[in-house]
GROMACS .gro file of C-alpha atoms in nm:
model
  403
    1UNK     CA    1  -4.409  -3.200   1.142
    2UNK     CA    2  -4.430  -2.811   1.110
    3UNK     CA    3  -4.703  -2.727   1.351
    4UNK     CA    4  -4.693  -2.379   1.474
    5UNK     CA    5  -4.628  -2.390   1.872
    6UNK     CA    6  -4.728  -2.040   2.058
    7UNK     CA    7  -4.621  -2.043   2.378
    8UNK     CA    8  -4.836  -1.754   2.605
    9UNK     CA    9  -4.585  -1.671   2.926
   10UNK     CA   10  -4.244  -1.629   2.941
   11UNK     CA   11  -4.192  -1.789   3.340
   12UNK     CA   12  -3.994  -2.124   3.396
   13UNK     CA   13  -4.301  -2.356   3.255
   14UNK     CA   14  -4.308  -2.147   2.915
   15UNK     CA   15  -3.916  -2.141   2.890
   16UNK     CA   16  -3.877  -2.479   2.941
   17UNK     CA   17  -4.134  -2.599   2.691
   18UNK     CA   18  -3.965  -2.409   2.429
   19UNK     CA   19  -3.622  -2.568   2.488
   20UNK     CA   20  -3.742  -2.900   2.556
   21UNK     CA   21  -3.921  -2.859   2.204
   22UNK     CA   22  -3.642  -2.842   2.050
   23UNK     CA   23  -3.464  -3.089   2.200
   24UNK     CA   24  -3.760  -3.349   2.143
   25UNK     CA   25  -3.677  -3.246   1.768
   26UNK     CA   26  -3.995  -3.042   1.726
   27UNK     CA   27  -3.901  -2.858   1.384
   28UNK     CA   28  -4.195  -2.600   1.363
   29UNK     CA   29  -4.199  -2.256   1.433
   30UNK     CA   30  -4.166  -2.230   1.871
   31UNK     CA   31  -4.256  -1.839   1.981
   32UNK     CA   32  -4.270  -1.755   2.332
   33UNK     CA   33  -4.470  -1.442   2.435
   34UNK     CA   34  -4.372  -1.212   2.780
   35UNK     CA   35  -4.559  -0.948   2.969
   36UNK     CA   36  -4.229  -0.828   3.148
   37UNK     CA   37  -3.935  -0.677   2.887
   38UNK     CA   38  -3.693  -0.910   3.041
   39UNK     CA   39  -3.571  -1.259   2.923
   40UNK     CA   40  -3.735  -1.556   3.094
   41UNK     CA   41  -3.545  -1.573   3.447
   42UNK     CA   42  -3.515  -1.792   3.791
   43UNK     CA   43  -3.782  -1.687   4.040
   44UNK     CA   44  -3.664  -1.872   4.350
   45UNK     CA   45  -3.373  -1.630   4.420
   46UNK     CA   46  -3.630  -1.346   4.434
   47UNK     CA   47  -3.709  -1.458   4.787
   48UNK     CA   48  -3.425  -1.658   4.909
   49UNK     CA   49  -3.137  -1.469   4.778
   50UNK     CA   50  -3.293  -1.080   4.676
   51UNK     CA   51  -3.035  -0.890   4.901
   52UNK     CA   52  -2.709  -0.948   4.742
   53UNK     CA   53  -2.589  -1.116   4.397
   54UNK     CA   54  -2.699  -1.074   4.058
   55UNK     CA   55  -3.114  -1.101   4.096
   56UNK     CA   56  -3.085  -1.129   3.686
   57UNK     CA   57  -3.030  -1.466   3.668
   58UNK     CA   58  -3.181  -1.576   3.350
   59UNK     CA   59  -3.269  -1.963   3.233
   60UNK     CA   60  -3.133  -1.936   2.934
   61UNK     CA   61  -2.926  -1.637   2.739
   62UNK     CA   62  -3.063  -1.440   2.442
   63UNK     CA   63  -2.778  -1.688   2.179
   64UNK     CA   64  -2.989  -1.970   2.321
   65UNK     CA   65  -3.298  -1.848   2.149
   66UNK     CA   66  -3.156  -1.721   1.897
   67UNK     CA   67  -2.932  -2.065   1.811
   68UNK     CA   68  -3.226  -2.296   1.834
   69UNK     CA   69  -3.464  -2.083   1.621
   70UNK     CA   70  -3.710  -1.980   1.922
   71UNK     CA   71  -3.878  -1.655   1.875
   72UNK     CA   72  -3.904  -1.438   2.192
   73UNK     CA   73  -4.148  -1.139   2.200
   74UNK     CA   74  -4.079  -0.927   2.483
   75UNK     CA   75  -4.345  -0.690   2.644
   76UNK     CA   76  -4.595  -0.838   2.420
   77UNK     CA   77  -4.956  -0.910   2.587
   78UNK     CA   78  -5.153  -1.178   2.461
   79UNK     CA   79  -5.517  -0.997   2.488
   80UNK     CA   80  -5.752  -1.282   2.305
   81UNK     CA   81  -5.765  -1.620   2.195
   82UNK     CA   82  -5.939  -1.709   1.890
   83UNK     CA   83  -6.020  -2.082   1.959
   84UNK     CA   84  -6.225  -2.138   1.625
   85UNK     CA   85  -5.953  -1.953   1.389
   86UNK     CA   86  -5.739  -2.083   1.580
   87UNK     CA   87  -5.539  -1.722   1.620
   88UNK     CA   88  -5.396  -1.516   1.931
   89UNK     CA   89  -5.457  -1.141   1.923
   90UNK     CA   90  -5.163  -0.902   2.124
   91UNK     CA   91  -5.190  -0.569   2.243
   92UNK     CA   92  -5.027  -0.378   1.943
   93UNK     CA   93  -5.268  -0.516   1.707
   94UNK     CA   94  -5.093  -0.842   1.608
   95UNK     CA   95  -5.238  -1.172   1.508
   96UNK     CA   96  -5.081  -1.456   1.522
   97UNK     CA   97  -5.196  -1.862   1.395
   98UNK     CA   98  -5.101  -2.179   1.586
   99UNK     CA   99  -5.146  -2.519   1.584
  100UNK     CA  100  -5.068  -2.580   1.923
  101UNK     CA  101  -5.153  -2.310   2.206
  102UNK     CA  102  -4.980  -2.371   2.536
  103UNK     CA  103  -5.075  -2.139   2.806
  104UNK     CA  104  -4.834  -2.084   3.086
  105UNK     CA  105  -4.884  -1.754   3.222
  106UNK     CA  106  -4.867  -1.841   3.597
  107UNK     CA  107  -5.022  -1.676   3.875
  108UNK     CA  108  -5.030  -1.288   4.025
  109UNK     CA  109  -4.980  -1.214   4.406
  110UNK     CA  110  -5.323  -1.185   4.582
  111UNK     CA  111  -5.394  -0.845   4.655
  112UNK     CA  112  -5.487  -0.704   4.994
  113UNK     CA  113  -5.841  -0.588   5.023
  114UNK     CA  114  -5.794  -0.345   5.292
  115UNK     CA  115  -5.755   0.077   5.282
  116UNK     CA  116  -5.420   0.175   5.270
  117UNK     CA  117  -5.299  -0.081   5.034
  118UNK     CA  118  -5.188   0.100   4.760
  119UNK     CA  119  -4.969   0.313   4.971
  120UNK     CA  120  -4.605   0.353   4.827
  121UNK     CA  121  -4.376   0.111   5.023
  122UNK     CA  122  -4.653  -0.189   5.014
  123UNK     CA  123  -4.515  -0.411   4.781
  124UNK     CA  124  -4.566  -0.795   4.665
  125UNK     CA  125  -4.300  -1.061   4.536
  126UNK     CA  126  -4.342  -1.166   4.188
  127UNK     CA  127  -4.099  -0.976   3.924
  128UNK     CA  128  -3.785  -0.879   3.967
  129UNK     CA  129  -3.914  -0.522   4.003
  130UNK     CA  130  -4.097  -0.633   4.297
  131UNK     CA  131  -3.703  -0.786   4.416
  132UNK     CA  132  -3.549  -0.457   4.358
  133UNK     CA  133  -3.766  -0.283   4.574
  134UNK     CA  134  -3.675  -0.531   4.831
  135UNK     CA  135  -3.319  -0.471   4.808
  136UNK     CA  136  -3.360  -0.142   4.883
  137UNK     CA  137  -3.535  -0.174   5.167
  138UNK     CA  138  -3.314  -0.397   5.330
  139UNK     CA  139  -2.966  -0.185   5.209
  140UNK     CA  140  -3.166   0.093   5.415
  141UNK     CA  141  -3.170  -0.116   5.697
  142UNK     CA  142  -3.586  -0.010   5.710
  143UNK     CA  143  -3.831  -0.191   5.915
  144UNK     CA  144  -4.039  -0.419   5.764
  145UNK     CA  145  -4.392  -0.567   5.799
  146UNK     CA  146  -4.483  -0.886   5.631
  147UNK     CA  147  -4.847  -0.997   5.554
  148UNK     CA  148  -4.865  -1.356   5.544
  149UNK     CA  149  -4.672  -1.618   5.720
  150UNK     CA  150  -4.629  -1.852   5.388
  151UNK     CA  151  -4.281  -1.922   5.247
  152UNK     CA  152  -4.302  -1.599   5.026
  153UNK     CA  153  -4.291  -1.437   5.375
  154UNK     CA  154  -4.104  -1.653   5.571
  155UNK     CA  155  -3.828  -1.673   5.331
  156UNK     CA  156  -3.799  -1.273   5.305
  157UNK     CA  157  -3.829  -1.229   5.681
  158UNK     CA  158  -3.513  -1.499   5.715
  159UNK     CA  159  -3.306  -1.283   5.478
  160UNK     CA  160  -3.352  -0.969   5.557
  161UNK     CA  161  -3.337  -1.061   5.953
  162UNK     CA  162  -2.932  -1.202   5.811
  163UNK     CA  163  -2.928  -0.817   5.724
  164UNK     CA  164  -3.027  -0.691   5.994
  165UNK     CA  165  -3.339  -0.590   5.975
  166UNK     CA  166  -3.635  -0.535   6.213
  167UNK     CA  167  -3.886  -0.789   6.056
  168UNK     CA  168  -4.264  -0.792   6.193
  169UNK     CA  169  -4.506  -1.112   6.022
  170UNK     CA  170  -4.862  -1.056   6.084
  171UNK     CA  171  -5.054  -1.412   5.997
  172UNK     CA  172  -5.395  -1.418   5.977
  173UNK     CA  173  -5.382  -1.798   6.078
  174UNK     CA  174  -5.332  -1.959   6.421
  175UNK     CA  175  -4.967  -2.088   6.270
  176UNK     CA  176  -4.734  -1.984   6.026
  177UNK     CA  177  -4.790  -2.226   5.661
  178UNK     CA  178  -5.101  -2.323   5.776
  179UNK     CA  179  -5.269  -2.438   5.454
  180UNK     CA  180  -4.945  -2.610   5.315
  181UNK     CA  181  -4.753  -2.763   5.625
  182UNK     CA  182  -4.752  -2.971   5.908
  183UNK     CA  183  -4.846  -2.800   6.261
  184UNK     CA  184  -4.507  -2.958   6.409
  185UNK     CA  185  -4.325  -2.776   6.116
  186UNK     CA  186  -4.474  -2.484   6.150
  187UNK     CA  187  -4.429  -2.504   6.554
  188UNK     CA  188  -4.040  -2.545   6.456
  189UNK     CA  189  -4.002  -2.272   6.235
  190UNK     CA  190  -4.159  -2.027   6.453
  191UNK     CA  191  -3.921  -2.114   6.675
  192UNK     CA  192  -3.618  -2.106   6.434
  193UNK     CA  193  -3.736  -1.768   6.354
  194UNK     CA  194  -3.843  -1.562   6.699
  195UNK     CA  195  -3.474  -1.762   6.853
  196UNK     CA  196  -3.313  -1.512   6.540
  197UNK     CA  197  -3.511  -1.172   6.620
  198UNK     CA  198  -3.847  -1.240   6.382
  199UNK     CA  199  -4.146  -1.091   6.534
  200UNK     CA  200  -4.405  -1.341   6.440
  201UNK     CA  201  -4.791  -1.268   6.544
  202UNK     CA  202  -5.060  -1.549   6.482
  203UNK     CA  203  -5.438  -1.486   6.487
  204UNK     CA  204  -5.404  -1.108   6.352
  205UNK     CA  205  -5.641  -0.998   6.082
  206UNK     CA  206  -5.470  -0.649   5.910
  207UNK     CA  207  -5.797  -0.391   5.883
  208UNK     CA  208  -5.557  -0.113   5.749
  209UNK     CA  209  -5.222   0.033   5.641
  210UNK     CA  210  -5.192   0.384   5.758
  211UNK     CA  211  -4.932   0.685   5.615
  212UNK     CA  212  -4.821   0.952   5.600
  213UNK     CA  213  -4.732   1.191   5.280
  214UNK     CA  214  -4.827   0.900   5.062
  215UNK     CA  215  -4.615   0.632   5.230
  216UNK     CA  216  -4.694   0.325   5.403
  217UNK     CA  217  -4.629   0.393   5.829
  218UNK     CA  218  -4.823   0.102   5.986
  219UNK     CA  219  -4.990  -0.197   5.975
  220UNK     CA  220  -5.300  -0.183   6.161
  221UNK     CA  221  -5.451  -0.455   6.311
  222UNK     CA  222  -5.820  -0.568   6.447
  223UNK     CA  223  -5.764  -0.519   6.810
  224UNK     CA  224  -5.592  -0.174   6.765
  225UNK     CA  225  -5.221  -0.283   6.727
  226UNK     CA  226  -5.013  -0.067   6.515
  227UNK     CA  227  -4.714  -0.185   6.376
  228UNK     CA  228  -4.459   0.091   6.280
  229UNK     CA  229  -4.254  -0.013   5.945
  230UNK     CA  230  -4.100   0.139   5.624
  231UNK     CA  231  -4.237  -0.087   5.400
  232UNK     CA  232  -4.470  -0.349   5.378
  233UNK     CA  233  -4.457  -0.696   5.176
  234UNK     CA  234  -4.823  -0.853   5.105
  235UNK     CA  235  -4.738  -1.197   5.074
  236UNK     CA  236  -5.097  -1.336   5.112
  237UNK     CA  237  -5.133  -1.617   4.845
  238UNK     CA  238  -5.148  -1.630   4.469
  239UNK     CA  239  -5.438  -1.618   4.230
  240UNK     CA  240  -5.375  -1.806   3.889
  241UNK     CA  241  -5.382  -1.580   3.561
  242UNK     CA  242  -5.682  -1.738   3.387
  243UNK     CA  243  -5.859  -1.482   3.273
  244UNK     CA  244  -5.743  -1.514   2.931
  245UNK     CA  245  -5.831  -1.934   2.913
  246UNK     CA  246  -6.182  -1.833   3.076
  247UNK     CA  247  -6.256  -1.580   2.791
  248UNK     CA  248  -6.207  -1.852   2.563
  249UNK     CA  249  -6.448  -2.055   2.715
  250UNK     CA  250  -6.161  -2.303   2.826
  251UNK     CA  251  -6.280  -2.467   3.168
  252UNK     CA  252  -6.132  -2.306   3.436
  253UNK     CA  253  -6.179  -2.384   3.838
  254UNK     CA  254  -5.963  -2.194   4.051
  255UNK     CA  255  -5.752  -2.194   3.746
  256UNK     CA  256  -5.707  -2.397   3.431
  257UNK     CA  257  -5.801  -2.732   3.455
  258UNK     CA  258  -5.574  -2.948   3.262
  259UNK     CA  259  -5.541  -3.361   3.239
  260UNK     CA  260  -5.202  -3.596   3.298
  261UNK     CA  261  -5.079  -3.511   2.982
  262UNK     CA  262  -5.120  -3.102   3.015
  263UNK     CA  263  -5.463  -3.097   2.799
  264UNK     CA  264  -5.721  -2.871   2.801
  265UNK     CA  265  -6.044  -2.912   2.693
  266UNK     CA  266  -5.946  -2.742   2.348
  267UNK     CA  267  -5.736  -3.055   2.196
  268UNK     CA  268  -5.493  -2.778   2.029
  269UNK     CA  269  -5.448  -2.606   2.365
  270UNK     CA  270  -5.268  -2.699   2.624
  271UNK     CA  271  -5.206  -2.524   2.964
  272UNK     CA  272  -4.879  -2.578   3.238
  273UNK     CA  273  -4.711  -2.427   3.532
  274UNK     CA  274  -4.895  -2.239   3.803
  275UNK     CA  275  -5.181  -2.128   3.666
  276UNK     CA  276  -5.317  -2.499   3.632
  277UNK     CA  277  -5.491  -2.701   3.838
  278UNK     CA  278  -5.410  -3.089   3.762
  279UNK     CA  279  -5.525  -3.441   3.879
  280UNK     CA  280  -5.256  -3.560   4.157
  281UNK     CA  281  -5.363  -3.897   4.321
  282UNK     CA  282  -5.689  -4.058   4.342
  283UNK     CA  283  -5.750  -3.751   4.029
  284UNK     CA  284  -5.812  -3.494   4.292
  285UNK     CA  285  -5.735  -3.079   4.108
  286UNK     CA  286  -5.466  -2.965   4.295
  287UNK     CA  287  -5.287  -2.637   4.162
  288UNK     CA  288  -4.895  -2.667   4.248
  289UNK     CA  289  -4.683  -2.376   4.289
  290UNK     CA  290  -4.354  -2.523   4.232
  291UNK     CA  291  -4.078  -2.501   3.992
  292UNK     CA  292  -4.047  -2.921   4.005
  293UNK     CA  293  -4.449  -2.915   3.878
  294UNK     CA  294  -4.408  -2.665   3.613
  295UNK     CA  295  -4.060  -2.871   3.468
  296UNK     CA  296  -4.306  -3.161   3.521
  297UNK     CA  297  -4.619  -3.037   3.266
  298UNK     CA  298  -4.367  -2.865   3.049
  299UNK     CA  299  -4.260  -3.235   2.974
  300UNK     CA  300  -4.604  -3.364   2.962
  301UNK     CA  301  -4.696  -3.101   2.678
  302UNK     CA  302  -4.385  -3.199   2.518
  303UNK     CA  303  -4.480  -3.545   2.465
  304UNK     CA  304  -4.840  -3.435   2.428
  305UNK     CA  305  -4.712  -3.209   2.096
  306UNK     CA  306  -4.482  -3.491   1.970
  307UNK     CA  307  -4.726  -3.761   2.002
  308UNK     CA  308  -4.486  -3.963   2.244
  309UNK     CA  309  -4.589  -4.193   2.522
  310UNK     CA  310  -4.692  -3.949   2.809
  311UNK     CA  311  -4.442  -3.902   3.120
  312UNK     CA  312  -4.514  -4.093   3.434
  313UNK     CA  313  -4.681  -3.873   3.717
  314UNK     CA  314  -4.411  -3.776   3.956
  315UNK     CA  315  -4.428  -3.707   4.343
  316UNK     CA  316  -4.491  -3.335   4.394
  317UNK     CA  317  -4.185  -3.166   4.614
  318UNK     CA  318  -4.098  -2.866   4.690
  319UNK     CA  319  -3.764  -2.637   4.875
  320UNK     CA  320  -3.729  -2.357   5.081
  321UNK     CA  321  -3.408  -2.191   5.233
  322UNK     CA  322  -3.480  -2.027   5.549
  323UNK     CA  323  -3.180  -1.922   5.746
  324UNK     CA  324  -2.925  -2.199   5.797
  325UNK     CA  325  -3.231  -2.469   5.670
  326UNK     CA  326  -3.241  -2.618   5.376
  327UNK     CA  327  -3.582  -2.772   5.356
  328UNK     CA  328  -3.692  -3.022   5.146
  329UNK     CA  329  -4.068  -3.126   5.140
  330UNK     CA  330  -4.231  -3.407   4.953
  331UNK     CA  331  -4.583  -3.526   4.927
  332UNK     CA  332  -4.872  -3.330   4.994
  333UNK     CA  333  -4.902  -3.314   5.374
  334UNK     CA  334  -5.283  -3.373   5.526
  335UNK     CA  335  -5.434  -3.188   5.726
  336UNK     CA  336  -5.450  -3.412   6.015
  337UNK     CA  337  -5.161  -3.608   6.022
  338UNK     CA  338  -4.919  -3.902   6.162
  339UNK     CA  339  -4.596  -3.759   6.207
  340UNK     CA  340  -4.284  -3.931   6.277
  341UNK     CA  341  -3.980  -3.733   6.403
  342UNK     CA  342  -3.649  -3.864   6.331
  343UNK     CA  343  -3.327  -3.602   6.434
  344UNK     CA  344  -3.296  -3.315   6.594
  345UNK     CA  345  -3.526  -2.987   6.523
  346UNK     CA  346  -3.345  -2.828   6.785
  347UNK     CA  347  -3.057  -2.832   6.608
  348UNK     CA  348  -3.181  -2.798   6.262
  349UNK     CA  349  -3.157  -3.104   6.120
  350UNK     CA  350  -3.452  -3.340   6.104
  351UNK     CA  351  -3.692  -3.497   5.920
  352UNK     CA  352  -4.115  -3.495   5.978
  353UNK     CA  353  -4.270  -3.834   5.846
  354UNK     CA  354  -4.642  -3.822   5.788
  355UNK     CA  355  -4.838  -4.181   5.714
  356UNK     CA  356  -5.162  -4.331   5.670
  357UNK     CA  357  -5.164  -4.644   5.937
  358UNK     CA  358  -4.735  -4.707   5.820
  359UNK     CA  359  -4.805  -4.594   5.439
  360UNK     CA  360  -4.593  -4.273   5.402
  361UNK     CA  361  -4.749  -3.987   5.229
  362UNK     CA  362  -4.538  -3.702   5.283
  363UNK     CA  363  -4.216  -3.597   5.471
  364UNK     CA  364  -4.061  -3.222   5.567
  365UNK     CA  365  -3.714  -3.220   5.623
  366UNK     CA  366  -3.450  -2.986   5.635
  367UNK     CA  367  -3.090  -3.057   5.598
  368UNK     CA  368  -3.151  -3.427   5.549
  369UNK     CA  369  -3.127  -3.484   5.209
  370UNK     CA  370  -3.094  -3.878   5.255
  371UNK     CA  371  -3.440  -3.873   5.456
  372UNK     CA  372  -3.571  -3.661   5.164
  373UNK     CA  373  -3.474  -3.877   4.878
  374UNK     CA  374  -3.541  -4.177   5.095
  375UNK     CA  375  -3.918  -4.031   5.171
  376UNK     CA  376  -3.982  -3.960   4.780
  377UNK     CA  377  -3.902  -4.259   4.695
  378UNK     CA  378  -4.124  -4.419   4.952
  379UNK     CA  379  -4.456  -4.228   4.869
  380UNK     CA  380  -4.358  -4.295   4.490
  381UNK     CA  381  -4.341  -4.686   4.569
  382UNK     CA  382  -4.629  -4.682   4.812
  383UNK     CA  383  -4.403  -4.813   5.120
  384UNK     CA  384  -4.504  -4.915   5.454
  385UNK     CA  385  -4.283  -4.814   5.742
  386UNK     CA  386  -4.256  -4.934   6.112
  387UNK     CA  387  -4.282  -4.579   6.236
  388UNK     CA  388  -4.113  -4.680   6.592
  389UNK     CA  389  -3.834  -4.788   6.398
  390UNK     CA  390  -3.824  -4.458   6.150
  391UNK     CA  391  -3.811  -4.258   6.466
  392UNK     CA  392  -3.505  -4.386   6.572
  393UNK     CA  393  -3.204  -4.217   6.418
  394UNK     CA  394  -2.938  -4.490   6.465
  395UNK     CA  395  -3.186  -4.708   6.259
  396UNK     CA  396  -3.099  -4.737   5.897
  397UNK     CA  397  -3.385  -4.617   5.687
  398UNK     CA  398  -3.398  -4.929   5.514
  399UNK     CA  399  -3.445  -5.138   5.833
  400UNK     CA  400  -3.751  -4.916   5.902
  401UNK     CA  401  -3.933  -5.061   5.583
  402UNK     CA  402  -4.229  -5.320   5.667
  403UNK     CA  403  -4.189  -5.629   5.438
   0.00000   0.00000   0.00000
């Protein structure tokens, strides 16, 4: 077996693939091709961790490549596909054959479509460029306005509050995570934040960022508000980087669509990480931002490559470190739903149960790692709990289980 494997985006999906490859005993040529110059890195610490330590913290180091015959291009941009030659074309010219195409090139922050935008100081979170700036502002001690009350934002606005900074969020929404969590967790971490000096303003729609000299000044809102800062992080949602796939003719919906197994509708391409949208459930597309998903459909490609028995279909989770919580959350949470509250959120440890009539479906916890594992496990297995009994804290979790 010496198929060709091209690997289009060097992010924590692409990376992956290419040393689980190898592992699986793939012996073909692996390359793996990068917009950004540096070396496939970790992308959570750009949020939770970008004012102090080493933001450079790469997945694997340049001897790793190099020792399992993986060929990195750097800085190389992957312009067209060639789906009948079955070729990739890169900016400087290049060509390059494949026998198996595996796009991973993720998603771009979702740019906002006001005046004033592209003033200097208004940045987004993506690279660690993007991090750098960041740093600066908060080793300035500047004030900062934040665009979106997600858990790009949320996340920045807990660290650079622990550094002292004067942190405004402006969400457009009538709570903070309102497409991705629960209203009671959203109701607690609005608290958790405004009790540690984060201005937090719901129902605001931004018409403008004024300046001065070129710079970002303000964030202006609908009714008139202005609010003064130094710099200003859109963190407004992500848009998946299809646009290559969709010139191809692959089918793309709110980004590639892909099967269980990673599979586009080309059989010799295949597509993971965030710029997918996969079947989750009953087979409903969801696209997953998550470093758990991406590790997930860089296995499923794996096994789709080596013609191995496809991976079973884990329960999405996902983390976030906001302040002293560490929160876990796994399941997809509905819109509307039954929530069980066992601890304290008060004191910061708890964990939010959501069911379907006793059938869990998705729990939020933070610094309750047995309630997290405990939940996963339950939505994996399909579990009924007494919720009565879940709430109560001196109850064992496995006493709350309906037999």
């Amino acid at each position: 077996m010496t198929e060709r494997v091209l690997i289009i985006g060097a992010g924590h999906a692409g990376a992956t693939l290419a040393g689980l490859l190898r592992q699986a005993g793939h012996p073909g040529p692996i390359e793996l091709f990068g917009d950004e110059l540096d070396l496939p890195y970790h992308r959570p610490p750009l949020s939770k961790k970008f004012a102090e330590g080493e933001l450079e913290q790469w997945l694997r180091p340049m001897e790793f490549y190099q020792d399992q015959d993986i060929t990195v291009r750097l800085g190389d941009r992957v312009v067209a596909i060639d789906r009948a030659e079955r070729r990739v074309h890169v900016a400087s010219g290049e060509s390059y054959d494949y026998d198996h195409l595996v796009l991973a090139t993720g998603a771009r922050p979702r740019p906002l479509p006001v005046p004033g935008a592209d003033l200097d100081g208004t940045v987004s979170l993506r690279t660690l460029a993007d991090a750098r700036i960041l740093r600066k502002c908060v080793a300035e001690r500047r004030r900062l306005a934040i665009v979106g009350g997600g858990y790009i934002g949320l996340e920045v606005a807990a660290v650079a509050r622990a550094n002292g900074v004067e942190v405004t969020v402006v969400e457009r929404e009538e709570r903070v995570l309102a497409r991705v969590a629960s209203p009671r967790l959203s109701e607690i971490l609005t608290a958790h934040h405004r009790a540690r000096g984060t201005r937090i303003l719901t129902g605001a729609r931004v018409v403008r960022l004024s300046g001065a000299d070129g710079r970002v000044r303000a964030v202006v809102l609908d009714d008139g508000t202005e609010i003064t800062s130094d710099a200003v992080l859109v963190g407004i949602g992500a848009l998946p980087r299809d646009e290559l796939a969709a010139a191809a003719g692959l089918r793309c919906d709110q980004g590639i669509v892909v099967d269980a197994q990673a599979r586009t509708n080309d059989p010799h391409i295949l597509a993971i990480g965030d710029v997918t949208r996969r079947p989750l459930g009953t087979g409903t597309l969801v696209r997953l931002e998550s470093i758990p998903s991406a590790a997930e459909q860089a296995r499923q490609a794996v096994a789709t490559i080596m013609g191995d028995v496809p991976t079973a279909a884990e329960v999405p989770w996902f983390w976030s470190d906001q302040f002293d919580l560490k929160l876990k959350i796994a399941g997809l949470v509905p819109p509307l739903p039954r929530t069980v509250v066992r601890g304290d959120p008060s004191a910061g440890r708890f964990a939010l149960f959501h069911h379907d009539n006793g059938t869990l479906i998705a729990v939020e916890s933070a610094n309750r790692a047995a309630e997290f594992m405990a939940g996963k496990q339950f939505i994996a297995s399909g579990t009924r709990i007494d919720p009565a009994r879940l709430a109560d804290d001196t109850t064992p979790l496995r006493d709350a289980i309906l037999h």
